[in-house]
Structure formats: C-alpha cells, structure tokens
PDB file of C-alpha atoms and ligand atoms in Angstrom:
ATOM      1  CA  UNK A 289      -0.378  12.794 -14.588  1.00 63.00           C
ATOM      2  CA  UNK A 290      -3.466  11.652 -12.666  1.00 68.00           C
ATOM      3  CA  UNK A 291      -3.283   8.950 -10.450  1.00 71.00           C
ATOM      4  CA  UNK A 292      -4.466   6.605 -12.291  1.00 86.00           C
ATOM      5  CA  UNK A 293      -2.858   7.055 -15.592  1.00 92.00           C
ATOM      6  CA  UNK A 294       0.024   4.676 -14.801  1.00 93.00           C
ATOM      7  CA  UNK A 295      -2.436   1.710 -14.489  1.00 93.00           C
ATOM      8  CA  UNK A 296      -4.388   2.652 -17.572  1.00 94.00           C
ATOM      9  CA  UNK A 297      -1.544   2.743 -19.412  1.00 96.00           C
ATOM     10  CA  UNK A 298      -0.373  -0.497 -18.297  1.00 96.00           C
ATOM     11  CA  UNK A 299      -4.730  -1.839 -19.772  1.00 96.00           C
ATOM     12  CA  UNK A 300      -3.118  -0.165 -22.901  1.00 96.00           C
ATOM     13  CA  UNK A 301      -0.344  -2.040 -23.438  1.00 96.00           C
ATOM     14  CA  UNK A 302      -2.697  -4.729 -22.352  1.00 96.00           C
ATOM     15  CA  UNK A 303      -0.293  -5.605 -19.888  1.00 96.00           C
ATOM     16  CA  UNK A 304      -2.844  -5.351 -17.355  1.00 97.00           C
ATOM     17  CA  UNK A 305      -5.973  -6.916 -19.223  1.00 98.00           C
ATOM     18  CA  UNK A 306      -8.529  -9.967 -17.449  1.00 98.00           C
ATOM     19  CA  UNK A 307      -8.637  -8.023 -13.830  1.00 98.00           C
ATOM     20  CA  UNK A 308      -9.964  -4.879 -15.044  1.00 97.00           C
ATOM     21  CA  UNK A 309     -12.637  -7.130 -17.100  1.00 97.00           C
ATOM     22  CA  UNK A 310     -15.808  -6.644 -15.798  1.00 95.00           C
ATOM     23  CA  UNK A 311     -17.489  -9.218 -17.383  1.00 97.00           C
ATOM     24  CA  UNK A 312     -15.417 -11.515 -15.810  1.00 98.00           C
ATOM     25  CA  UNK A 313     -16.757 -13.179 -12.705  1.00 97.00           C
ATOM     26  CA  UNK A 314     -14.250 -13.923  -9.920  1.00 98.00           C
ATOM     27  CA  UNK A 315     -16.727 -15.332  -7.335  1.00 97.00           C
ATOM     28  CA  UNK A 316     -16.500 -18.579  -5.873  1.00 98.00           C
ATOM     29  CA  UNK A 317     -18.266 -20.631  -3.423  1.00 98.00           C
ATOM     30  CA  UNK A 318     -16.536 -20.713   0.781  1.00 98.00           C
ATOM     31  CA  UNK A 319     -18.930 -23.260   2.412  1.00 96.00           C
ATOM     32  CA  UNK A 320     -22.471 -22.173   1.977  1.00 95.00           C
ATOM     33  CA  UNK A 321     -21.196 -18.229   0.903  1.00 98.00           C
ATOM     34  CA  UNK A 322     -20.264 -17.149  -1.812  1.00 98.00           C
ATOM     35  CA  UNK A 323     -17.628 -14.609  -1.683  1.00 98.00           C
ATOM     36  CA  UNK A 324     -17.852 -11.212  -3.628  1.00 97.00           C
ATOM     37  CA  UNK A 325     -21.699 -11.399  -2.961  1.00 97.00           C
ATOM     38  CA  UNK A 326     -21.380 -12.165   0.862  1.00 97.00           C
ATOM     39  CA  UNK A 327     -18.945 -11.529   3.285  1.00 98.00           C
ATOM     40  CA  UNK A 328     -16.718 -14.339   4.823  1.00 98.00           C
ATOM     41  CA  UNK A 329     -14.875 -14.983   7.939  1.00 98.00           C
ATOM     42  CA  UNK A 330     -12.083 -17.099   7.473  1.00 99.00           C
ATOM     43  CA  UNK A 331     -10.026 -17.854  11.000  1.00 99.00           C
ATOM     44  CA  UNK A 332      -7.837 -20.573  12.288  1.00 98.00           C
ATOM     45  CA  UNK A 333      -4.711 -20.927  13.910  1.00 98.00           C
ATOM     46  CA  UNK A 334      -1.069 -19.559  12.327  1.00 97.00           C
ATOM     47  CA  UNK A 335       0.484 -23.248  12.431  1.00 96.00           C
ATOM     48  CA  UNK A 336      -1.277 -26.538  12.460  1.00 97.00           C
ATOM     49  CA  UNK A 337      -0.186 -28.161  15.747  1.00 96.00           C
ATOM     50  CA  UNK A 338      -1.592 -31.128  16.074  1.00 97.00           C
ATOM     51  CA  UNK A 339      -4.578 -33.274  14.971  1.00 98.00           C
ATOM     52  CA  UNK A 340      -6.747 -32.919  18.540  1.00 98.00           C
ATOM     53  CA  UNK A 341      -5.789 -29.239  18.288  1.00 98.00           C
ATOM     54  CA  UNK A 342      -7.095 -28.380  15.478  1.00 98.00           C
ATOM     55  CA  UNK A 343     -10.104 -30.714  15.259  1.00 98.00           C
ATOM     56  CA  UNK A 344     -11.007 -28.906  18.900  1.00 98.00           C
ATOM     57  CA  UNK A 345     -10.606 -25.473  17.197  1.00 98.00           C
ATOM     58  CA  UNK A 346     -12.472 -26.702  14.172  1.00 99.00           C
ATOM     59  CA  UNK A 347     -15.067 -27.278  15.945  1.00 98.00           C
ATOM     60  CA  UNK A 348     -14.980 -24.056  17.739  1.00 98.00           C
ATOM     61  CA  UNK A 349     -14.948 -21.921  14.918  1.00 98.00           C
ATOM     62  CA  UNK A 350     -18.295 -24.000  13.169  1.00 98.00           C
ATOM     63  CA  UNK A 351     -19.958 -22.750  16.789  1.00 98.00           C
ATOM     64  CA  UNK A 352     -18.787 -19.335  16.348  1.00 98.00           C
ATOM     65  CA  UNK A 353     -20.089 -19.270  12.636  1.00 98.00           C
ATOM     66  CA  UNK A 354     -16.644 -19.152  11.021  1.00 98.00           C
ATOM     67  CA  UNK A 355     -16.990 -19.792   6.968  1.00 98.00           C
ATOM     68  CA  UNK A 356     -13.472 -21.186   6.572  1.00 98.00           C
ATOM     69  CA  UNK A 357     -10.560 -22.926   8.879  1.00 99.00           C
ATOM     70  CA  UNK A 358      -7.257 -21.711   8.157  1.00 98.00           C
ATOM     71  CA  UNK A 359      -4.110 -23.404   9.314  1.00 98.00           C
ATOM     72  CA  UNK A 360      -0.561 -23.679   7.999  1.00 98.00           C
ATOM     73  CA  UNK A 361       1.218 -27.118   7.160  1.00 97.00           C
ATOM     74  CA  UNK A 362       3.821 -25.273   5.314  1.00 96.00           C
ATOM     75  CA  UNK A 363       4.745 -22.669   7.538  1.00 89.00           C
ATOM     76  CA  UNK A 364       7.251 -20.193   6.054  1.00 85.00           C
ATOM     77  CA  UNK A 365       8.513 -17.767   8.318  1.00 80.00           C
ATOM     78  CA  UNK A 366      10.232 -14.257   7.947  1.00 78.00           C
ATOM     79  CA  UNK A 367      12.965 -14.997   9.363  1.00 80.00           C
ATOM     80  CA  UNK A 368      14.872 -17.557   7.115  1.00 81.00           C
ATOM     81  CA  UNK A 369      15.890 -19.953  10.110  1.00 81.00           C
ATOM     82  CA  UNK A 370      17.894 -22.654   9.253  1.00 81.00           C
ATOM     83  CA  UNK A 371      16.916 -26.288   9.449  1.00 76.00           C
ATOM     84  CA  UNK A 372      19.117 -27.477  11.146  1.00 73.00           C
ATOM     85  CA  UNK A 373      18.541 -24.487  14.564  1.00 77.00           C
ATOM     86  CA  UNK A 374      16.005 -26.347  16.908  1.00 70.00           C
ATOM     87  CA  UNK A 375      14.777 -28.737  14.502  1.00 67.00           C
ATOM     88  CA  UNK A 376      12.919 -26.134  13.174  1.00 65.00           C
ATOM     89  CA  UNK A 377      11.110 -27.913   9.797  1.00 68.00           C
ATOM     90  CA  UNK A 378       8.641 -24.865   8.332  1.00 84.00           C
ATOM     91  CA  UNK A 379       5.673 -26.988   9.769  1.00 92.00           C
ATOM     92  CA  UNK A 380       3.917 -30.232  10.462  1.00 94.00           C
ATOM     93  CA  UNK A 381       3.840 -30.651   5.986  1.00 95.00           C
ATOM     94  CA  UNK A 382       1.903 -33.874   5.296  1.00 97.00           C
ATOM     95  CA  UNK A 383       1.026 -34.913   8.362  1.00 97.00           C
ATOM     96  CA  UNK A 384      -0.123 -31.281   8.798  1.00 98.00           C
ATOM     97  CA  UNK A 385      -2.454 -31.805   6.094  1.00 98.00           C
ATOM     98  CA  UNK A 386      -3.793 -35.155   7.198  1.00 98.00           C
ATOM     99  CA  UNK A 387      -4.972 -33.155  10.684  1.00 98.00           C
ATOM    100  CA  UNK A 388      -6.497 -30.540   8.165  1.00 98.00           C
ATOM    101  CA  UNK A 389      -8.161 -33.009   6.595  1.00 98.00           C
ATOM    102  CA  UNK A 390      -8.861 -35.103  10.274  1.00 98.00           C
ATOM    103  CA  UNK A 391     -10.445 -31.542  11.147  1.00 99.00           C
ATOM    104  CA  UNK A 392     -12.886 -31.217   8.158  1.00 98.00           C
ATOM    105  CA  UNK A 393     -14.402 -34.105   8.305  1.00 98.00           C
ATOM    106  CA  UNK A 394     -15.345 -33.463  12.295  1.00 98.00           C
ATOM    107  CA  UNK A 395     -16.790 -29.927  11.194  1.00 98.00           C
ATOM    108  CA  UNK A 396     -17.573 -29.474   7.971  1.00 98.00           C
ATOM    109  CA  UNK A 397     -15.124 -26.542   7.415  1.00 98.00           C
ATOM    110  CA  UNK A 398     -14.133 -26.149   4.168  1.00 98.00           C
ATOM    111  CA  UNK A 399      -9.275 -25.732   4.638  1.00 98.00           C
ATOM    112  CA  UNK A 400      -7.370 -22.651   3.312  1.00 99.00           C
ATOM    113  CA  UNK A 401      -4.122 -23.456   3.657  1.00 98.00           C
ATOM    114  CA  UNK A 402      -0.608 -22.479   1.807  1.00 98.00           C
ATOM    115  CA  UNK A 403       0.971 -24.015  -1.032  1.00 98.00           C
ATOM    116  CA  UNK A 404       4.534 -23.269  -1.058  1.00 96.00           C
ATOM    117  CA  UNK A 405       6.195 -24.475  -4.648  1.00 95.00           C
ATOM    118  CA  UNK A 406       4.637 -25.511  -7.448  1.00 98.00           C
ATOM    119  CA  UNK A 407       5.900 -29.463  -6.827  1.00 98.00           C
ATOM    120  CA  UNK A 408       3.151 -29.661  -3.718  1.00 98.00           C
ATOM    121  CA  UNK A 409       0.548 -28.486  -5.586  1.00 98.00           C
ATOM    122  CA  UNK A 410      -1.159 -32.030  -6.195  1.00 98.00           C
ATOM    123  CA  UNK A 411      -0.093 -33.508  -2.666  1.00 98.00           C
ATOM    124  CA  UNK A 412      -1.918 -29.846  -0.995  1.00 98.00           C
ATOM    125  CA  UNK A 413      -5.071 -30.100  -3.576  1.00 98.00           C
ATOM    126  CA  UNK A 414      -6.098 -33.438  -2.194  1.00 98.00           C
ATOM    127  CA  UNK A 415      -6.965 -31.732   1.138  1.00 98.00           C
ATOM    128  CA  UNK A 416      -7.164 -27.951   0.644  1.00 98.00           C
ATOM    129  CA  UNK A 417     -10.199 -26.322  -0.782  1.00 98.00           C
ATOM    130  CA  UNK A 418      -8.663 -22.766  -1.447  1.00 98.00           C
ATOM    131  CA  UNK A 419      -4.899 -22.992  -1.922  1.00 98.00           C
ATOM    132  CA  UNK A 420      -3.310 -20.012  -0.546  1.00 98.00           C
ATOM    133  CA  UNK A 421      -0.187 -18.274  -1.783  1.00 98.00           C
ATOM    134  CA  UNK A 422       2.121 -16.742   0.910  1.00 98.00           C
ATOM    135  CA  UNK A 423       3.578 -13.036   0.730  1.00 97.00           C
ATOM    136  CA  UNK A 424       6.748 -14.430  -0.026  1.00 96.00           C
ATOM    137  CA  UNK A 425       5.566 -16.508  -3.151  1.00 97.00           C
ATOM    138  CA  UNK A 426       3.497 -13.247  -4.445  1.00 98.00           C
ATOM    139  CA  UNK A 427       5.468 -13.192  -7.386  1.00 98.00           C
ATOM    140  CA  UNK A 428       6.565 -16.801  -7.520  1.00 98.00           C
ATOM    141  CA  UNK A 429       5.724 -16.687 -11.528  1.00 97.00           C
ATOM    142  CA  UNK A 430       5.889 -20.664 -11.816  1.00 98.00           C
ATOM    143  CA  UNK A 431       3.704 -21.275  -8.603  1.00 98.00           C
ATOM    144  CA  UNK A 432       1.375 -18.642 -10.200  1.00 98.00           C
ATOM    145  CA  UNK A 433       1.128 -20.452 -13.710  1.00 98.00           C
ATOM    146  CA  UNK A 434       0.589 -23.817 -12.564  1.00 98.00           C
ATOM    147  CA  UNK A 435      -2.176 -22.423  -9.844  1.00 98.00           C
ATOM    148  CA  UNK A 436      -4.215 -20.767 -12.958  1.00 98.00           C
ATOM    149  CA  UNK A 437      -4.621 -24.392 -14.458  1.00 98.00           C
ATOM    150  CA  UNK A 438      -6.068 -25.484 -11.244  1.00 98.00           C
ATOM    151  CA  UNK A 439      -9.584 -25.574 -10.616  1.00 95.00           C
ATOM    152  CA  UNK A 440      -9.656 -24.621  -7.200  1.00 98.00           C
ATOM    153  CA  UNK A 441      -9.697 -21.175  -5.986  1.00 98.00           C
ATOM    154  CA  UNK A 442      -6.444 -19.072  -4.749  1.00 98.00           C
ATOM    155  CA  UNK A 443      -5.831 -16.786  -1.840  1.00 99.00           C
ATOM    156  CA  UNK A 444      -3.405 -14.141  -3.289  1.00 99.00           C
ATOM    157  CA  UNK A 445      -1.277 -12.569  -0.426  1.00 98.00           C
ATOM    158  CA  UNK A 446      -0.119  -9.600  -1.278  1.00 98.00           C
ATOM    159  CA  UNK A 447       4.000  -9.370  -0.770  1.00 98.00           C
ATOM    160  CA  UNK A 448       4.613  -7.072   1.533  1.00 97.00           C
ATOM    161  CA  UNK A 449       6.285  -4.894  -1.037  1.00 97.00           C
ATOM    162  CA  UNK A 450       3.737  -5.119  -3.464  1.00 98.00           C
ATOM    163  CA  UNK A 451       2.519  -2.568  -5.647  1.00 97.00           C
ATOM    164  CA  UNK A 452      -0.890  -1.913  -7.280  1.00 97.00           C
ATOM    165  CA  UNK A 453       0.242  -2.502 -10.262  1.00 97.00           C
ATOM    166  CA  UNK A 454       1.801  -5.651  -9.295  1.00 98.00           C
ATOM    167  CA  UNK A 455      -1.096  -7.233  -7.418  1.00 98.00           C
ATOM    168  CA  UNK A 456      -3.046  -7.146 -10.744  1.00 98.00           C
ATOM    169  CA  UNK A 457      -0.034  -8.663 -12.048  1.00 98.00           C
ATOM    170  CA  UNK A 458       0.215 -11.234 -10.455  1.00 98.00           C
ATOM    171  CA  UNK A 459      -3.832 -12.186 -10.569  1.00 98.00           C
ATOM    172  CA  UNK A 460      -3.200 -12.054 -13.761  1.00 98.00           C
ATOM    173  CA  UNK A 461      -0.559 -14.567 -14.284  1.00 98.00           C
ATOM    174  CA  UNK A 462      -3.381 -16.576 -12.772  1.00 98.00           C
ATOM    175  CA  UNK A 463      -6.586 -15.526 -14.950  1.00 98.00           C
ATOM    176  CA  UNK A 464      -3.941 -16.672 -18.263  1.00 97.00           C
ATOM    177  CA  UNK A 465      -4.175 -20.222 -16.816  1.00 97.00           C
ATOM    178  CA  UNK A 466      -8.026 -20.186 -17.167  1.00 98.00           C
ATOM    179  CA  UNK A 467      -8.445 -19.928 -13.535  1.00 98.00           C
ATOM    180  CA  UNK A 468     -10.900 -17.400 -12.415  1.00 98.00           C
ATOM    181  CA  UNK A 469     -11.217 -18.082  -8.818  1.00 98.00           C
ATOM    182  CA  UNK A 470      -9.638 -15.744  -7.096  1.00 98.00           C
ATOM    183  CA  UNK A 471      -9.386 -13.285  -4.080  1.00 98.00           C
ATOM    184  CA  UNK A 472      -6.806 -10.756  -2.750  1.00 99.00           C
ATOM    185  CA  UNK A 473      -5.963 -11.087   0.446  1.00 99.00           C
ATOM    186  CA  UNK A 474      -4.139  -7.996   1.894  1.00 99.00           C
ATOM    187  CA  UNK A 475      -2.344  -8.397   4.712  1.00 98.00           C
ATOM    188  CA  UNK A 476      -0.180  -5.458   5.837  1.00 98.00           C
ATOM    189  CA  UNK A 477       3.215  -3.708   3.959  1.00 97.00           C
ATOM    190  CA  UNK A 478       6.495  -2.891   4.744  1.00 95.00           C
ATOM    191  CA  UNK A 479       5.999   0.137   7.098  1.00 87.00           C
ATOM    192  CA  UNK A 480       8.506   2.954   8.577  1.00 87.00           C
ATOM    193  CA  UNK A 481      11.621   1.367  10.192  1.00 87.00           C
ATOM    194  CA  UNK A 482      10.656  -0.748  13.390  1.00 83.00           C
ATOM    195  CA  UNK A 483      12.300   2.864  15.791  1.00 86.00           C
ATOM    196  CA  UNK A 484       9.657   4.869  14.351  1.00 88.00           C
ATOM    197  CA  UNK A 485       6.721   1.963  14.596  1.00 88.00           C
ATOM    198  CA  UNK A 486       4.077   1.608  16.625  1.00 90.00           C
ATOM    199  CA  UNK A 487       6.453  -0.423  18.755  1.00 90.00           C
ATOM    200  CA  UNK A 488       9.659  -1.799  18.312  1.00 86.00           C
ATOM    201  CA  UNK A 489       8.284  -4.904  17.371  1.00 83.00           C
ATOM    202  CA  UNK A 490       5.519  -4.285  14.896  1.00 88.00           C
ATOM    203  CA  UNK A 491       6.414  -5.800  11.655  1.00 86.00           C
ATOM    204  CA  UNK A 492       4.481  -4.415   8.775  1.00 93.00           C
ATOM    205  CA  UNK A 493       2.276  -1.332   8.686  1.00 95.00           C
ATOM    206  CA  UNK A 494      -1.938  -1.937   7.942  1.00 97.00           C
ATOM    207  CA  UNK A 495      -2.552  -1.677   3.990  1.00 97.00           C
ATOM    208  CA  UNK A 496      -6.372  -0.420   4.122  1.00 98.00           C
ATOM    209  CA  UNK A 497      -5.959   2.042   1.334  1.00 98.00           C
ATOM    210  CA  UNK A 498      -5.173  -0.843  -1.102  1.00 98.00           C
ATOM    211  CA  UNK A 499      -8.598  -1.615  -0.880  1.00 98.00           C
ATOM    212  CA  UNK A 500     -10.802   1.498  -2.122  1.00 98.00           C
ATOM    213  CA  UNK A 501      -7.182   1.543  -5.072  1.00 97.00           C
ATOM    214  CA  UNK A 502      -8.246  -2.463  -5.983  1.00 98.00           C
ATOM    215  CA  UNK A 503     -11.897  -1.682  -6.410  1.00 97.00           C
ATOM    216  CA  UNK A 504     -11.354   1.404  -8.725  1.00 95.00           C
ATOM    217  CA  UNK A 505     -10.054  -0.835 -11.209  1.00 96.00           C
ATOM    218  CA  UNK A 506     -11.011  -4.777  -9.972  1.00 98.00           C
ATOM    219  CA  UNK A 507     -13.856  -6.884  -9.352  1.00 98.00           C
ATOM    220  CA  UNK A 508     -11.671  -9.361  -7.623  1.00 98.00           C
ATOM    221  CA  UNK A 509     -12.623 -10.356  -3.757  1.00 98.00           C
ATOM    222  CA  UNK A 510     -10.518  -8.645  -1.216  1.00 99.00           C
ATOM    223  CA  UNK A 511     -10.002 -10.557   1.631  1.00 99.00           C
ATOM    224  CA  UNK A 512      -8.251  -8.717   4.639  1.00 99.00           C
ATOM    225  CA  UNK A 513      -5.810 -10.131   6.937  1.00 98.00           C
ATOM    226  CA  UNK A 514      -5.753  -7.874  10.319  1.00 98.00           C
ATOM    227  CA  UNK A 515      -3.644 -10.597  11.930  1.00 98.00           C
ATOM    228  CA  UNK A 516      -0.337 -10.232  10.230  1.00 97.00           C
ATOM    229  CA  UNK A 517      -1.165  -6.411   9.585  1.00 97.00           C
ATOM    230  CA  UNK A 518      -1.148  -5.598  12.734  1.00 96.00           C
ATOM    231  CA  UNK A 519       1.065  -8.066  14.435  1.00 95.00           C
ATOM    232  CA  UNK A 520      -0.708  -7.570  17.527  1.00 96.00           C
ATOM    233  CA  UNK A 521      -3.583  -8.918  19.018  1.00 97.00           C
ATOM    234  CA  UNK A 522      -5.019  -5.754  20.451  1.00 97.00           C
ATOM    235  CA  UNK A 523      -5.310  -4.292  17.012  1.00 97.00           C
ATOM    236  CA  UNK A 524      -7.172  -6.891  15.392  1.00 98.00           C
ATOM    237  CA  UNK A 525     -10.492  -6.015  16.214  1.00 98.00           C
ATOM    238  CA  UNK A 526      -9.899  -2.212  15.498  1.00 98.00           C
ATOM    239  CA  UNK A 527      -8.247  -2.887  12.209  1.00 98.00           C
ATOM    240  CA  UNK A 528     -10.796  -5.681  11.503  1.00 98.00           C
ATOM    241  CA  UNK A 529     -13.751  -2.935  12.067  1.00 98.00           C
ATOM    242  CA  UNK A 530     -11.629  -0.457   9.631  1.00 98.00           C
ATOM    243  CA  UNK A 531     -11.302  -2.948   6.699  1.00 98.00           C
ATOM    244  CA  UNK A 532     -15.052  -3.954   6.648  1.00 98.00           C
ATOM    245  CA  UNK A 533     -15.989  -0.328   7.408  1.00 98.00           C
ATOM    246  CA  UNK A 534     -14.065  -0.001   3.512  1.00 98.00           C
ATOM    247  CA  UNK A 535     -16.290  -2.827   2.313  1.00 98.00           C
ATOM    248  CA  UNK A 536     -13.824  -5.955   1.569  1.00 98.00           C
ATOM    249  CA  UNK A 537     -15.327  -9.373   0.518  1.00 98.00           C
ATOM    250  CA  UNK A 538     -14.352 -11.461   3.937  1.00 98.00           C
ATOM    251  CA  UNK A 539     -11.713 -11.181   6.673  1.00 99.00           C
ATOM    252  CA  UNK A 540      -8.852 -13.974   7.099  1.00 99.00           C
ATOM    253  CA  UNK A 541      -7.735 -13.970  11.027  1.00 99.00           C
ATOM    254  CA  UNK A 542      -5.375 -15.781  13.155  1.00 98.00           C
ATOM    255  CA  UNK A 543      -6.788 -17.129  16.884  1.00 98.00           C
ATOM    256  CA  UNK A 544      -5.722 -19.782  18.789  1.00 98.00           C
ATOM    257  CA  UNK A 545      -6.743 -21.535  22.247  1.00 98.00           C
ATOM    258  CA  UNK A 546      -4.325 -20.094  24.016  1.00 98.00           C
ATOM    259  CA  UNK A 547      -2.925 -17.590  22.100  1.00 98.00           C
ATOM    260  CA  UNK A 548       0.638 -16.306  23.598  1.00 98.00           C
ATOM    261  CA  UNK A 549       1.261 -20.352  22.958  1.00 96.00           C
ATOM    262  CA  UNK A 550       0.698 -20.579  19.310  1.00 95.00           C
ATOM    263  CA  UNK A 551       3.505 -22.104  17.677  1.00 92.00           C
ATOM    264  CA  UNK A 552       3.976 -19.033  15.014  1.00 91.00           C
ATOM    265  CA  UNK A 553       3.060 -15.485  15.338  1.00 93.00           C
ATOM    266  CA  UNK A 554       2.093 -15.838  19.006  1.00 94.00           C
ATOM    267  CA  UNK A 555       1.727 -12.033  19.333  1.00 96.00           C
ATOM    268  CA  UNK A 556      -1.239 -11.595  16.847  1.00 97.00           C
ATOM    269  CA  UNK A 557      -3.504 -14.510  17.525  1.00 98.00           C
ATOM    270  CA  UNK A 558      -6.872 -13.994  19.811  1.00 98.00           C
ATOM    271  CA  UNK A 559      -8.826 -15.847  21.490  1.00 98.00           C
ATOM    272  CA  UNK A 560     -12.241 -17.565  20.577  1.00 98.00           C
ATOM    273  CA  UNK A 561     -14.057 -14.947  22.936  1.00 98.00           C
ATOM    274  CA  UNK A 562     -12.197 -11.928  20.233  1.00 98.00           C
ATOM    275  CA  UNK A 563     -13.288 -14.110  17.549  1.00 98.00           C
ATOM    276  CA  UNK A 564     -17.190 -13.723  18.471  1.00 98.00           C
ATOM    277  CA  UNK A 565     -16.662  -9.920  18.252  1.00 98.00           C
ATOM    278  CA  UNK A 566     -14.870 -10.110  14.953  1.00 98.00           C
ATOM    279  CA  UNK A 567     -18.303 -12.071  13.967  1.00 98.00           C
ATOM    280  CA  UNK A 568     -20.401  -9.743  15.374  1.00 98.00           C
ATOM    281  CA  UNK A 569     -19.013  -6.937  12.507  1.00 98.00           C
ATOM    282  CA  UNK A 570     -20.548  -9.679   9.706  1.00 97.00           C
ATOM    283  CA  UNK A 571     -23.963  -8.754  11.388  1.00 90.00           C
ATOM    284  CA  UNK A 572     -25.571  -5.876   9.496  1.00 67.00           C
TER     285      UNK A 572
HETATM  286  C1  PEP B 228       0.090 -16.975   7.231  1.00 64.40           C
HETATM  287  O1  PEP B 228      -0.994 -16.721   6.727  1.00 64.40           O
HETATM  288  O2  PEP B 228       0.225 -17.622   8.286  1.00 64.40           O
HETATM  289  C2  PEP B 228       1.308 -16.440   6.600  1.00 64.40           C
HETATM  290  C3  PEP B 228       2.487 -17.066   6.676  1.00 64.40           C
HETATM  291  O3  PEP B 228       1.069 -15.289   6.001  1.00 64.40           O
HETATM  292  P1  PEP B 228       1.988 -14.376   5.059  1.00 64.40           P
HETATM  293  O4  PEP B 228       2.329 -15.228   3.888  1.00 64.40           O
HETATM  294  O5  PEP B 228       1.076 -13.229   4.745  1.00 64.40           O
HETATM  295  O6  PEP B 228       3.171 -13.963   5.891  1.00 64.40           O
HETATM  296 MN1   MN B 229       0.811 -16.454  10.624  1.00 64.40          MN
END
C-alpha cells in the first residue's frame, strides 16, 4: 500500500470529496491580505483580560504589522476545572467580546476569536471576523454544520489527536454547508508521554509534517500555531522559522505584555520585542 492510498480511497468513496477540489477556492480576505496568496501573522494574547489590555496590545500589534488580533472570550482549557474552583468561568464571554470589539475599533484589526457551541454562534459573529474552532471542538459535528452556513471564515484547529484523514473531514463537514472560507490551523499533537518530553511539562509535540501531508492533497490555508505547539516561549521563534521554512499560509501566535502574567498559557506567550522577529520571517 502506498502512503497515500488510504486517502484516495477515502476521494473514492467520495467520502473525502470538496478539499481535494482544486477548482475550489478557499481564500479569503485577513485585513488588507488575502490568505493562501500572502502570508499572515495573526498574534494576540491567550485570554482577553480586560478592555485597556487589549486595546493597548491592539494597538501594539497594528505597529508591529500584525494582520489579525487574536484573543479568547471563551477560554476552554485542558484541564476540565470545575466552575465552581476559584471562580474559574472559561473567560471574560460577552464582555470579552465587547473589549474585542472596544479593541477593533481603536486599531483597525480585524478579531479571531473561538466559538465554543453552536448556540454562540450569532452572539460571537456580531464581533468576530474569523470564528475559530478550538482543538477540543475539532470534531464537534453540529458546531461544524452550522459554521458551513455561515458566511464568515473558520479557523480549523486541528484536535490534538487528529488524523489526516480526519482534518479533511472535518473541513469538509464545513465545505457541505456552502462555506468555503476556510484555513487549517495546526497547532501541535499529542506527543510521547510528558517523562520522555522535552521537559516534564511540554504538552503536545510540534505537528510540521502535517503540512507538506495537507498540501499533497489540499488547497486549503494552513495556518500554524507555534504557541501551543511548543508550549514554550523559547521555541516559538525556532518552530515559527520551521513552519514558514515548509511554506504555510500565515502563523497564529500567542504574546502578551508581560508574558509569565498572562492569564492562560503563561509559559508560551512572548513578548512584543519576539513578536518583531516573528515579523521579520514574513520579509522575503
Ligand atoms: C487558543 O488558541 O488559545 C486555544 C485554546 O487553542 P487550542 O484550541 O488549540 O487549545
Ligand atoms: Mn492559548
């Protein structure tokens, strides 16, 4: 059996159908770019935290030349923690998106931020541009349905267990909907157990071979997520050189203005200063 054959058995049984269409065109416009024919930076913090914070790093990022702000209003975590432990509540929700929205009209950034269950969809497309769809909702089959009847575009994170297969899958639950505008954002796999990891604390294991796999069969944007790949702010930069060295669409990264404060996933944001260097890669 070649590789392949698996997948182009699954285009014969025309289970696997609109992603390997080539006539189809996924692009769609992120501020001025438009992704699949130009490469975008998306960055932002993990967690919205409040409205002068991210309106500051709004601002910030239009400096640096950032395409996209990213922030989380609905914040699922790993780690299932219960409500009711520290008053924990997934996020600042609505009033989350309000500050999004507080922070776009300061800087002209155009939001990516998640939508969690189908039932939000309306309440997050009246202030997100791109919705995007968290690891854990990669194969959320109702959330994915009601997304392809939307007109705007989707961020499709992989789930960490996530097969090739799958990914196309799942895109395609969207394409059935009629919606087109999609990208792929990888963003690391379940690796080795944590003993024989990098560290002891590193979460999930870089997925850069999904990308040269996606573009043998797809003309879907690939958007790369070094952030929660790595887990670690010192490998962002490396990992971000690797990924564009492989030729995705755009890069989706966590920073923050002071980083080992961020609310969520501390460990892995950087600082405005990493940011610029991240920017310099887009420079050809
Ligand atoms: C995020 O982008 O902050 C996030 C929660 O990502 P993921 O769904 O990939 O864990
Ligand atoms: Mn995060």
């Amino acid at each position: 059996m070649t590789k392949n054959e698996y997948i182009e058995s699954l285009i014969k049984a025309d289970k696997i159908k609109h992603t390997v269409d080539k006539s189809i065109n996924f692009q769609f416009q992120i501020g001025s770019k438009t992704l699949g024919e130009e490469k975008v930076l998306i960055a932002g913090p993990c967690s919205v935290e409040s409205k002068d914070m991210i309106i500051d790093v709004s601002l910030k990022l239009k400096e640096i030349g950032v395409d996209a702000l990213r922030g989380g209003a609905y914040k699922p975590c790993t780690y299932p923690v219960r409500k009711s432990v520290n008053g924990w509540k997934e996020g600042l929700q609505k009033e989350g998106l309000e500050y999004l929205l507080n922070a776009k009209d300061k800087s002209g950034l155009p939001i990516v931020t998640e939508v969690m269950d189908a039932s939000k969809i309306n309440l997050v497309s009246e202030y997100a541009d791109i919705f995007q769809v968290g690891t854990r909702n990669f194969q959320n089959y109702t959330l994915l349905d009601e997304l392809g009847k939307q007109d705007k575009p989707i961020l499709l994170k992989r789930g960490t267990w996530g097969t090739l297969d799958e990914i196309l899958g799942a895109c395609e639950r969207i394409i059935e909907g009629g919606n087109t505008k999609i990208a792929i954002c990888l963003r690391g796999v379940v690796g080795m157990p944590s003993y024989r990891h990098i560290f002891p604390s590193t979460r999930w294991a870089p997925d850069l071979m999904m990308i040269p796999a996606l573009k043998e069969f797809t003309n879907i944007p690939i958007i790369y997520d070094p952030s929660h790949a790595t887990g670690y702010r010192n490998f962002v930069l490396p990992i971000s050189k690797a990924a564009m060295a492989l030729n995705v669409d755009g890069l989706i990264v966590e920073c923050h203005p002071k980083p080992e404060k961020s609310i969520s996933d501390p460990d892995q944001a950087i600082t405005f200063n990493n940011l610029k260097k991240i920017k310099e890669l887009f420079k050809n």
